Coordinates of C-alpha atoms in Angstrom, one line a residue:
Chain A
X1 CA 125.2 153.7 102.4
X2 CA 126.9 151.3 104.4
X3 CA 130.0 152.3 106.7
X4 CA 132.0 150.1 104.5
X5 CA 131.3 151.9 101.2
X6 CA 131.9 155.6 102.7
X7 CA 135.3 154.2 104.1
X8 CA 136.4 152.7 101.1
X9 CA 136.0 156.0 99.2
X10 CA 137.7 158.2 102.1
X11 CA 140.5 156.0 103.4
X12 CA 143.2 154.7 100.6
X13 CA 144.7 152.1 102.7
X14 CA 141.0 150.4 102.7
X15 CA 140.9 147.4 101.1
X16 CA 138.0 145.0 102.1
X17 CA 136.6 142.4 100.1
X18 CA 132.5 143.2 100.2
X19 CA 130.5 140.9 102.2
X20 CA 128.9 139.2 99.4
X21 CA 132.1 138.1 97.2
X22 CA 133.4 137.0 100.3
X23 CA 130.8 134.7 100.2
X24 CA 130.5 133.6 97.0
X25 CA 134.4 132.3 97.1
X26 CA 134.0 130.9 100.5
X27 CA 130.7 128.6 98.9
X28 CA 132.9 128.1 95.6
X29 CA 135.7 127.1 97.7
X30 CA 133.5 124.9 100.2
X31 CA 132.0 123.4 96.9
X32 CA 135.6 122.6 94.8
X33 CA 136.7 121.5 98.3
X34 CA 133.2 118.9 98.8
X35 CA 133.1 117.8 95.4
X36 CA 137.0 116.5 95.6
X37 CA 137.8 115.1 99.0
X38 CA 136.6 111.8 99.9
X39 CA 135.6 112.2 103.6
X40 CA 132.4 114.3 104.5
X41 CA 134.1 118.4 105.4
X42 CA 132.6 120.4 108.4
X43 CA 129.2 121.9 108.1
X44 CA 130.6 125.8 107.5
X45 CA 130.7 127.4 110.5
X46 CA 130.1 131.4 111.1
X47 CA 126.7 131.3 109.5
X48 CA 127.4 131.2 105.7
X49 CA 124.8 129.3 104.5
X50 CA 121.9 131.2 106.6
X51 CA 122.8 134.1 105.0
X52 CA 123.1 132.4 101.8
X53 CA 119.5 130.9 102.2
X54 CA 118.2 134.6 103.1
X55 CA 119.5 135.9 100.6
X56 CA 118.4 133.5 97.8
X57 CA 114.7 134.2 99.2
X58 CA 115.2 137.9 99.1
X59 CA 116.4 137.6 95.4
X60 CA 113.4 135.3 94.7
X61 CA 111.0 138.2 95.8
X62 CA 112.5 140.7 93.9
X63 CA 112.1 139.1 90.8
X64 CA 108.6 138.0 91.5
X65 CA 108.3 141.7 91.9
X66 CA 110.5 142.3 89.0
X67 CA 108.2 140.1 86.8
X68 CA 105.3 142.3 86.8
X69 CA 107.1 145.4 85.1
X70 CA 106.8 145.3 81.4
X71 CA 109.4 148.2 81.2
X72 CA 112.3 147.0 79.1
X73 CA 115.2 148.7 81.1
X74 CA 113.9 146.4 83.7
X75 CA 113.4 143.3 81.7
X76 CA 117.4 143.3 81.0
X77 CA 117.9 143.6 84.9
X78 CA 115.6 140.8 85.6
X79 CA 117.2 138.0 82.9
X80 CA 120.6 138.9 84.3
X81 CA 119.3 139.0 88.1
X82 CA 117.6 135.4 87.4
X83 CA 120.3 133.6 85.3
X84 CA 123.2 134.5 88.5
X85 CA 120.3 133.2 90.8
X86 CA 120.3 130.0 88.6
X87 CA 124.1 129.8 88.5
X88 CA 124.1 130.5 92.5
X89 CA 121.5 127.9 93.3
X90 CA 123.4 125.6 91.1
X91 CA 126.2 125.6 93.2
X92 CA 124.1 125.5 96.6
X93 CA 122.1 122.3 95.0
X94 CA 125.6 120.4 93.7
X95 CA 127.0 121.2 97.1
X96 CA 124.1 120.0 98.7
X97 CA 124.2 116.8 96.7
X98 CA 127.9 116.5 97.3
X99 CA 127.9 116.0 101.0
X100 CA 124.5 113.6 101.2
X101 CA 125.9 111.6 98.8
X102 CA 129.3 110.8 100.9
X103 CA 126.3 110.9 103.8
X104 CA 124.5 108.1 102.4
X105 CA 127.9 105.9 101.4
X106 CA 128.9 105.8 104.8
X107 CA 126.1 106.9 107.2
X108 CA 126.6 104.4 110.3
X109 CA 130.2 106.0 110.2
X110 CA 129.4 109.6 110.5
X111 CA 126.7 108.8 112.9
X112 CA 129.2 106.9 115.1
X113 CA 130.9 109.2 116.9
X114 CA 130.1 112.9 118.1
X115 CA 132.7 114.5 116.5
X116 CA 131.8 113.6 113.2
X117 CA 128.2 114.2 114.0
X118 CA 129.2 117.6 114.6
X119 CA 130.4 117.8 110.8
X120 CA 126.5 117.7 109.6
X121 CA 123.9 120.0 109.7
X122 CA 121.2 119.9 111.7
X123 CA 118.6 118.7 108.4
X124 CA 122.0 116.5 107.5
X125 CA 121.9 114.9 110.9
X126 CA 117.9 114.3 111.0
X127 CA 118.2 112.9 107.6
X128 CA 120.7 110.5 108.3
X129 CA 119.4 109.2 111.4
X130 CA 115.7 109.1 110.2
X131 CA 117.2 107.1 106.5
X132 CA 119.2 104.7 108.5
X133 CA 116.6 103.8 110.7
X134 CA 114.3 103.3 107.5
X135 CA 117.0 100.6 106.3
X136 CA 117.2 99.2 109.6
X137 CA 113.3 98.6 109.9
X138 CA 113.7 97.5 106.0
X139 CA 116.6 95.3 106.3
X140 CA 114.9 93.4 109.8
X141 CA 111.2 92.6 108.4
X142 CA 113.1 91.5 104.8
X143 CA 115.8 89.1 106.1
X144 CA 117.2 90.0 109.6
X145 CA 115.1 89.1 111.9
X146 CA 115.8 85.2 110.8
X147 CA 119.3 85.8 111.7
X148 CA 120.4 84.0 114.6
X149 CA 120.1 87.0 117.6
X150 CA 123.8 87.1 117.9
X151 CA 124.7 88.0 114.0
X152 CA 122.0 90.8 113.9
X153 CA 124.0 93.7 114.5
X154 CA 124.7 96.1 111.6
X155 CA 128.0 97.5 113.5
X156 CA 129.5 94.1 114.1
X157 CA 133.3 94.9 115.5
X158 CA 134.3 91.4 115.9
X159 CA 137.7 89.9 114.8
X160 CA 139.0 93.5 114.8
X161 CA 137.1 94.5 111.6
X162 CA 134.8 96.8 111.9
X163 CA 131.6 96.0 109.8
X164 CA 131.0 99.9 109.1
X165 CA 132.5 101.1 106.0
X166 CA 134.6 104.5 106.6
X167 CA 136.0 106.7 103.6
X168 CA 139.6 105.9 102.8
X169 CA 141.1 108.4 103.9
X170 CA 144.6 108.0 102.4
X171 CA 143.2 108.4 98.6
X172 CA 145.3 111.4 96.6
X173 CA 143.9 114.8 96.3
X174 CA 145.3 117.5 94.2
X175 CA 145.6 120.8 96.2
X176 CA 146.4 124.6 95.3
X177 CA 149.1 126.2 98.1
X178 CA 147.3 129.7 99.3
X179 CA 150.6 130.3 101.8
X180 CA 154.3 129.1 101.5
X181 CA 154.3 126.5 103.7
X182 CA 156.5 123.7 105.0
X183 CA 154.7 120.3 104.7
X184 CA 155.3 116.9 106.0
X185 CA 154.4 113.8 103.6
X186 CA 154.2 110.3 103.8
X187 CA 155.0 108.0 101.0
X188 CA 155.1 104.1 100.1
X189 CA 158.8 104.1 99.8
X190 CA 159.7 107.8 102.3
X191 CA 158.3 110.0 104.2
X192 CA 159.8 113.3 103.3
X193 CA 159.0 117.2 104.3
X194 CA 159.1 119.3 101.7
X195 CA 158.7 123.5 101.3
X196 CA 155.6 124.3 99.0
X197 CA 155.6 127.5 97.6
X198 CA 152.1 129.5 97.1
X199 CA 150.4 129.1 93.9
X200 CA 151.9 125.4 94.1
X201 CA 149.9 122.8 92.5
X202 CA 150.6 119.1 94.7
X203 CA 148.9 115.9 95.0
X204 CA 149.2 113.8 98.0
X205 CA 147.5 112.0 100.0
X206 CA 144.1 113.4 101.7
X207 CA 145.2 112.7 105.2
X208 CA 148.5 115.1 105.2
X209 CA 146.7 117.7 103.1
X210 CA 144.3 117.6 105.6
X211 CA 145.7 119.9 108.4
X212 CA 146.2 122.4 105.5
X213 CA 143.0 122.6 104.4
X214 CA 141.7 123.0 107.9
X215 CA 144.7 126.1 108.7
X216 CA 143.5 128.1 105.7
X217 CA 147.0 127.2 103.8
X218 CA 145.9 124.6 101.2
X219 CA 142.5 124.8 99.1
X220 CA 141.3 121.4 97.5
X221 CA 141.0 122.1 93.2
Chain B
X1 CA 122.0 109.5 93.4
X2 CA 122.6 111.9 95.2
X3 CA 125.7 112.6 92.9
X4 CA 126.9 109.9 90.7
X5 CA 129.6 112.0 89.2
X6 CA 133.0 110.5 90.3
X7 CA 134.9 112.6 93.5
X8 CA 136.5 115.5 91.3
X9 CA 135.4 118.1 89.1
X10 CA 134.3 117.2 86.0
X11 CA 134.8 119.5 82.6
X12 CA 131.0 121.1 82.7
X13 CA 131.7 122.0 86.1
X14 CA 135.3 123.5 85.4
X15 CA 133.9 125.4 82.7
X16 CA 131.1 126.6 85.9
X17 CA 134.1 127.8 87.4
X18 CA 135.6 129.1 84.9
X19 CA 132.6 131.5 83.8
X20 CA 133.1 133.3 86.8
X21 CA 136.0 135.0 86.2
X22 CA 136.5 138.4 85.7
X23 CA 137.2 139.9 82.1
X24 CA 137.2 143.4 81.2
X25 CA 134.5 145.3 78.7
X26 CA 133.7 148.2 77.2
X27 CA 130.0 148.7 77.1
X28 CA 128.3 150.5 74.2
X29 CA 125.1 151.3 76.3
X30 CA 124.4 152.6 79.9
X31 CA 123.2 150.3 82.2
X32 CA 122.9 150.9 86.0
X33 CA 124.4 148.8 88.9
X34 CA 122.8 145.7 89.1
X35 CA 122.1 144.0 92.6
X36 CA 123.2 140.0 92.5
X37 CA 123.7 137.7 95.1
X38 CA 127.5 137.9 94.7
X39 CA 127.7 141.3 95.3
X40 CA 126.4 144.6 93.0
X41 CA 127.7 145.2 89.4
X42 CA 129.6 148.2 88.5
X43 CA 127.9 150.4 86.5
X44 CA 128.1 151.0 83.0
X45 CA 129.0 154.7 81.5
X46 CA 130.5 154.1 77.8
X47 CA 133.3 154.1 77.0
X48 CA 134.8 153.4 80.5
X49 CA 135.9 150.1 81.0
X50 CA 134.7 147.5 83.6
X51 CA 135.4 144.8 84.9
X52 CA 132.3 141.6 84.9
X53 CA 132.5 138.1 85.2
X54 CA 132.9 136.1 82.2
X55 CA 129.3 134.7 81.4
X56 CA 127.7 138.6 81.9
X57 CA 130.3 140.0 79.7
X58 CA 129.2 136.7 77.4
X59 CA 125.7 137.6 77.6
X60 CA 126.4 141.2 77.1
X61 CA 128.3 140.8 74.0
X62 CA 125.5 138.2 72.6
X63 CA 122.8 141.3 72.7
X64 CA 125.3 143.5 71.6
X65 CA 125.6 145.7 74.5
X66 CA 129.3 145.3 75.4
X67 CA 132.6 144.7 73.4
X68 CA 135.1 142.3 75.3
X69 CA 138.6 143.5 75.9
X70 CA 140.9 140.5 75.8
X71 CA 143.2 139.8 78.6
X72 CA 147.3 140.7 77.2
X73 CA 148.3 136.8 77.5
X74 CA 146.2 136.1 74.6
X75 CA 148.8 138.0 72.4
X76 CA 150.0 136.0 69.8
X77 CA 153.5 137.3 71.1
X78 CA 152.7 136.4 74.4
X79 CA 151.5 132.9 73.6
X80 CA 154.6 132.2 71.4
X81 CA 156.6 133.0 74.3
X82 CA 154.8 130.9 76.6
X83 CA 155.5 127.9 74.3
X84 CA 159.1 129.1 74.1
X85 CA 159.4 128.6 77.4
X86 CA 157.6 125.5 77.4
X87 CA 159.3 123.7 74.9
X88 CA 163.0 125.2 75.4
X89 CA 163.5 127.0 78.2
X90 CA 161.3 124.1 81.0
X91 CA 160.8 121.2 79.3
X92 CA 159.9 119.2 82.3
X93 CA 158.0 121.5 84.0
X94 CA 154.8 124.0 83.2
X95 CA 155.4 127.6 82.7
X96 CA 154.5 129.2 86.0
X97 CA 151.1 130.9 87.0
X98 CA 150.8 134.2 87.7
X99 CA 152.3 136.2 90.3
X100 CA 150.2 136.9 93.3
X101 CA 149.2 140.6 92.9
X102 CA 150.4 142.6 96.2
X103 CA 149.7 145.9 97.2
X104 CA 152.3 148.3 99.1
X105 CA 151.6 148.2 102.7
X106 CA 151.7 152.5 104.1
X107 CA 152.0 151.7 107.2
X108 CA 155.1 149.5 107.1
X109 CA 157.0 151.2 104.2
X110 CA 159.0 148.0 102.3
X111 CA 156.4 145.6 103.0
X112 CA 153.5 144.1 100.9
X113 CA 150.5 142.6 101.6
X114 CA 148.8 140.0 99.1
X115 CA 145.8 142.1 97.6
X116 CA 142.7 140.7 98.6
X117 CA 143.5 140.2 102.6
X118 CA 141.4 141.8 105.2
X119 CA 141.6 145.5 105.0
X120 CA 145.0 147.6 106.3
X121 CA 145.8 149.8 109.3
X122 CA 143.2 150.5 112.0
X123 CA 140.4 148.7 110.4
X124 CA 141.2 144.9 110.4
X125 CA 138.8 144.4 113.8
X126 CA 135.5 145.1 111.9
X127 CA 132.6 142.5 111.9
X128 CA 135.2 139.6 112.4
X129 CA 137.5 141.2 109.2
X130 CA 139.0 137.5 108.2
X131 CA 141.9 137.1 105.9
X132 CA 140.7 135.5 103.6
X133 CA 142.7 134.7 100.6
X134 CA 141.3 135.0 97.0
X135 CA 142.0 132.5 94.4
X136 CA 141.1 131.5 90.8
X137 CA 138.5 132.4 89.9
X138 CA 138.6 135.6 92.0
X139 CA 141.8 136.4 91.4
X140 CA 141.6 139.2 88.3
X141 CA 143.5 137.3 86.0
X142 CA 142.0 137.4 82.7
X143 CA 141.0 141.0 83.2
X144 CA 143.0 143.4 80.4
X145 CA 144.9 144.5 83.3
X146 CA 146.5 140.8 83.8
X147 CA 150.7 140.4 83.0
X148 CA 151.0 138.7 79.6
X149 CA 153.3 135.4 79.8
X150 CA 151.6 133.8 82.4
X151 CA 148.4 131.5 81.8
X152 CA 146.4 131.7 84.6
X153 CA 144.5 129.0 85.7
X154 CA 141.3 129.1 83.4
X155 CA 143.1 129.7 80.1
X156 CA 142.0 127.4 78.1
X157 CA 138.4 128.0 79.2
X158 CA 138.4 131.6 79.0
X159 CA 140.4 131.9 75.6
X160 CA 138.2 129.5 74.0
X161 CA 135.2 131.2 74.9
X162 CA 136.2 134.6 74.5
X163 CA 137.4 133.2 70.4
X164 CA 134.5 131.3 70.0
X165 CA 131.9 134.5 71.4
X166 CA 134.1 137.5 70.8
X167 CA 136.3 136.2 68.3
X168 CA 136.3 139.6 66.4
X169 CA 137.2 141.9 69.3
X170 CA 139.9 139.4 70.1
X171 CA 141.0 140.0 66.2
X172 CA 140.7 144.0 66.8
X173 CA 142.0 144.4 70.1
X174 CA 145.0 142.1 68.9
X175 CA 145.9 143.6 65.8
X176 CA 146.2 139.8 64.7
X177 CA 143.6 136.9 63.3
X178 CA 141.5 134.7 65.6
X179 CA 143.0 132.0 63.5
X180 CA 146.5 132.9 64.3
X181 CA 145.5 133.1 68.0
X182 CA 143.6 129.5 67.6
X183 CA 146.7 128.1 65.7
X184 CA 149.2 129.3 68.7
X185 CA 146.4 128.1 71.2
X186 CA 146.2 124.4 69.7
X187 CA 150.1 124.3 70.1
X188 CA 150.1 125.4 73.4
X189 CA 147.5 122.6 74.0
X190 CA 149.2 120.2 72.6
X191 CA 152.8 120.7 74.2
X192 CA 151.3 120.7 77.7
X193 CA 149.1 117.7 77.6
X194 CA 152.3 116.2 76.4
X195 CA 153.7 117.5 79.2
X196 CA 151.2 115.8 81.1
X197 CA 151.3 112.6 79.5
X198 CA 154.8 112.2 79.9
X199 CA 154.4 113.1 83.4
X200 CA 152.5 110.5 84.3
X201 CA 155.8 108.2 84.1
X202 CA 157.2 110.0 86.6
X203 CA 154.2 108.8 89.0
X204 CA 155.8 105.4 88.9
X205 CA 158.7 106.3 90.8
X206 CA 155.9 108.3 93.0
X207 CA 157.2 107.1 96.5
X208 CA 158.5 110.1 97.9
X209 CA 154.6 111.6 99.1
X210 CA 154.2 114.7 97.1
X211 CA 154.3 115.6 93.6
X212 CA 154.6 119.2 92.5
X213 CA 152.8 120.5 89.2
X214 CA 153.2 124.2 89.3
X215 CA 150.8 125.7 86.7
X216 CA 149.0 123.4 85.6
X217 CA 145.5 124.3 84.3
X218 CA 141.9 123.3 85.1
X219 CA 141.5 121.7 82.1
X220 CA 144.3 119.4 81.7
X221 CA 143.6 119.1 85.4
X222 CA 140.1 117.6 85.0
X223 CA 141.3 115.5 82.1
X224 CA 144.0 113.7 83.8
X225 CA 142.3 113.5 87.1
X226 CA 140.9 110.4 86.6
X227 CA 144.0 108.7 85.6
X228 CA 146.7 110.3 87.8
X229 CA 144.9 110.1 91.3
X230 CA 144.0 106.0 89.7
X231 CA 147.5 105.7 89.6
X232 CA 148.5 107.1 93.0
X233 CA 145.7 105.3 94.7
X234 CA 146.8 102.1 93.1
X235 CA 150.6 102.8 93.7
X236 CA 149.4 103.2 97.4
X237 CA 147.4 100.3 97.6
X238 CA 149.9 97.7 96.1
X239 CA 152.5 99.0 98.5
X240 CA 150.4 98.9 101.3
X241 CA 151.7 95.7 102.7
X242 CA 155.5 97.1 102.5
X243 CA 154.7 100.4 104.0
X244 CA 153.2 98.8 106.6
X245 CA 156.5 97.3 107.1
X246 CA 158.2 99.9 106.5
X247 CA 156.7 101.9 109.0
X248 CA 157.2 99.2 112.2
X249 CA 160.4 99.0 111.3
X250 CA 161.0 102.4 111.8
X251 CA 159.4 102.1 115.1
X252 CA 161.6 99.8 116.3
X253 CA 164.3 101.5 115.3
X254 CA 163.3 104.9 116.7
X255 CA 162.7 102.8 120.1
X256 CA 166.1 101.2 120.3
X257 CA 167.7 104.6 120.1
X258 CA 168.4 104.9 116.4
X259 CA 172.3 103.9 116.8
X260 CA 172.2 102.4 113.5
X261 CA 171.3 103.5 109.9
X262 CA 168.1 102.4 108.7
X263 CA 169.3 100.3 105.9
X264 CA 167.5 100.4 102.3
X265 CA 165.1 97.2 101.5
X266 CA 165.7 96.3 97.8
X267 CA 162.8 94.3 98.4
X268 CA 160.9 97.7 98.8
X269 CA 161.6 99.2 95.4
X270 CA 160.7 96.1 93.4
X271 CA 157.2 95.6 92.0

């Protein structure tokens, strides 16, 4: 028995959330959170999705295992271990999809600098570099090598416009308040500051919801 | 693709969400603790109650295992006074969601903490303990435990599916017909997505940065999420130009020392 489990019996004041659903609400969260804002989030940090991985493997085995029993008790076990597998992986894969889609919409962008290199995985980051050196290769022996030399760059800054697309990141989001908090906002016709209460339901725009999101205050929905 | 679903969570993947909420059963067989990936079931001793998320209790009741126990805001009474509320008492805005549940903090006697933060007392420096906050659908709120008069955020989810796949322990546990409980649903329904709709022409005079919807639920969300965050985005973008403006001359003004007013631009308001 973990220390966790013989504490939480013993001691009233105990209250921990187990490891797991912590989890599960941290990759629900990253996932609500992927699917809705418009810029690429931070590759999770503190090692969520190498436990996630490990685990998914170790649930794998056991129903492999699982699946050689013809006992019946088991049989119920094993269609409700596989079907929260299937529900899990679900939300891994849409996740997944979620961020190398924004990846692939703007890939010179988050290549550009190293801060938002650091958003992406290490896979993330191979891919991206590997795929848009593909398309460069592509785009030269198609049509750009007949470019004149000085028109052949694909990150043209000239003029003050940059030739790499970036995300807007102005576009509204709707959030959920996890704290009372006192937000600044800015508008077309005011900027204003307002005092959100928790449970609060706001849109605004994706770069003031931002530095909520990142303090733990505001959850994308 | 890689995703071709538009940014925003669409209705199959609300109703995801929504199946992992918790809801409250009372098996009819035993059935040991079963190890998932989001953490171990409770075990099943009739005729305790438990607590599982929605699409085991759904799978449960389909094989006949389990009956569902339906959460106390599905109550006829409690739904007729939610639309009270909506239609007489708050016309303009939604009924609100429900509290936060708190437990009493022992150390600090008058003080709560929200349930659901990183442990109390002397323990908090465990394995990096952090607070993390729970919210829908983690948050216990269609359990039979739940306060009636609020609708949390999955109600429309969970009540239709609990009618549509339990619809006779929602009759029994009641003490009134699924059809009542559909009727008072579809009102409900209908008042709030007029709600919404007449909402939406308050998003005209959206300049101000931030606009509050306090209950709202998932589904009217993902319905109206296309058309609301169209609308901001398009407010924003035709007042681009004048913002712009807007802004510099604010600037200026904040570098001359701000002795005078800023003075309102009629120009600004009209589009």
């Amino acid at each position: 028995m973990d220390i966790d489990d013989i504490l939480r019996e013993v001691d009233p004041t105990f209250h921990s959330i187990p490891r797991e659903k912590r989890d599960l609400q941290e990759l629900t969260r990253a996932w609500i959170a992927e699917r809705s804002a418009p810029e690429l989030l931070p590759w999770p940090a503190n090692g969520l999705f190498e436990r996630i991985n490990s685990n998914i493997k170790h649930q794998i085995e056991k129903v492999e295992e699982m699946t050689g029993d013809t006992d019946p008790k088991t049989n119920f076990a094993l269609i409700v271990i596989q079907t929260e597998l299937e529900r899990y992986r679900y939300l891994v894969r849409s996740y997944l999809r979620a961020r190398i889609a924004k990846i692939d919409r703007h890939t010179l962008h988050y290549l550009s600098t190293d801060d938002l290199r650091s958003r992406l995985s290490e896979m993330e980051l191979a891919y991206a570099t590997r795929h848009q050196a593909l398309l460069h290769n592509h785009y030269l022996s198609s049509f750009l090598s007949s470019f004149p030399a000085n028109l052949q760059n694909l990150n043209d800054a000239a003029a003050g416009i940059s030739m790499i697309e970036t995300p807007d990141l102005e576009s509204a989001v709707f959030i959920r308040l996890l704290k009372d908090t006192f937000v600044e906002v800015r508008g077309v016709d005011a900027d204003g500051a307002v005092n959100v209460k928790e449970s609060d339901i706001a849109i605004l725009r994706w770069s003031d919801a931002k530095p909520l999101v990142e303090a733990g205050s505001a959850e994308l929905i | 693709m890689a995703m071709p679903l538009p940014p925003g969570l669409a209705h199959s993947e609300v109703a995801f969400l929504a199946e992992m909420e918790l809801v409250t059963v009372v098996p009819r067989q035993r059935l040991e603790s079963i190890d998932l990936l989001g953490g171990a079931t409770p075990p099943l001793r009739p005729p305790h109650r438990t607590d599982l998320p929605l699409w085991l209790a759904l799978l449960l009741k389909k094989q006949r295992r389990a009956n569902i126990v339906p959460p106390h805001w599905l109550h006829p009474s409690s739904l007729s006074e939610i639309i009270h509320h909506e239609t007489k008492v708050n016309p303009k805005a939604f009924s609100a969601p429900p509290p936060t549940p708190v437990r009493a903090d022992t150390h600090n006697p008058g003080h709560a903490h929200r349930q659901g933060s990183g442990g109390g007392g002397a323990q908090q420096q465990q394995q990096q303990q952090e607070q993390l906050l729970l919210s829908a659908p983690f948050r216990a709120s269609c359990t039979a435990d739940a306060p009636a008069g609020y609708l949390p955020y999955h109600w429309l989810e969970v009540a239709e599916s609990l009618l549509a796949h339990a619809g006779d322990d929602v009759a029994s546990a009641l003490g009134a017909s699924a059809g009542e409980v559909r009727g008072l649903l579809r009102d409900l329904v209908e008042v709030r997505a007029a709600k919404m709709r007449s909402s939406t022409a308050d998003l005209e005079e959206f300049g101000g940065g931030l606009m509050s919807m306090r209950g709202v639920g998932a589904v009217e969300l993902a319905e109206s999420r296309g058309f609301v965050l169209g609308v901001v985005d398009g407010v924003r973008k035709v007042g681009a130009s004048a913002e712009a403006v807007r802004r510099e001359k604010e600037e200026e003004e904040g570098e001359e020392g701000g002795g005078e007013e800023g003075e309102s631009d009629e120009e600004m308001g009209i589009f």
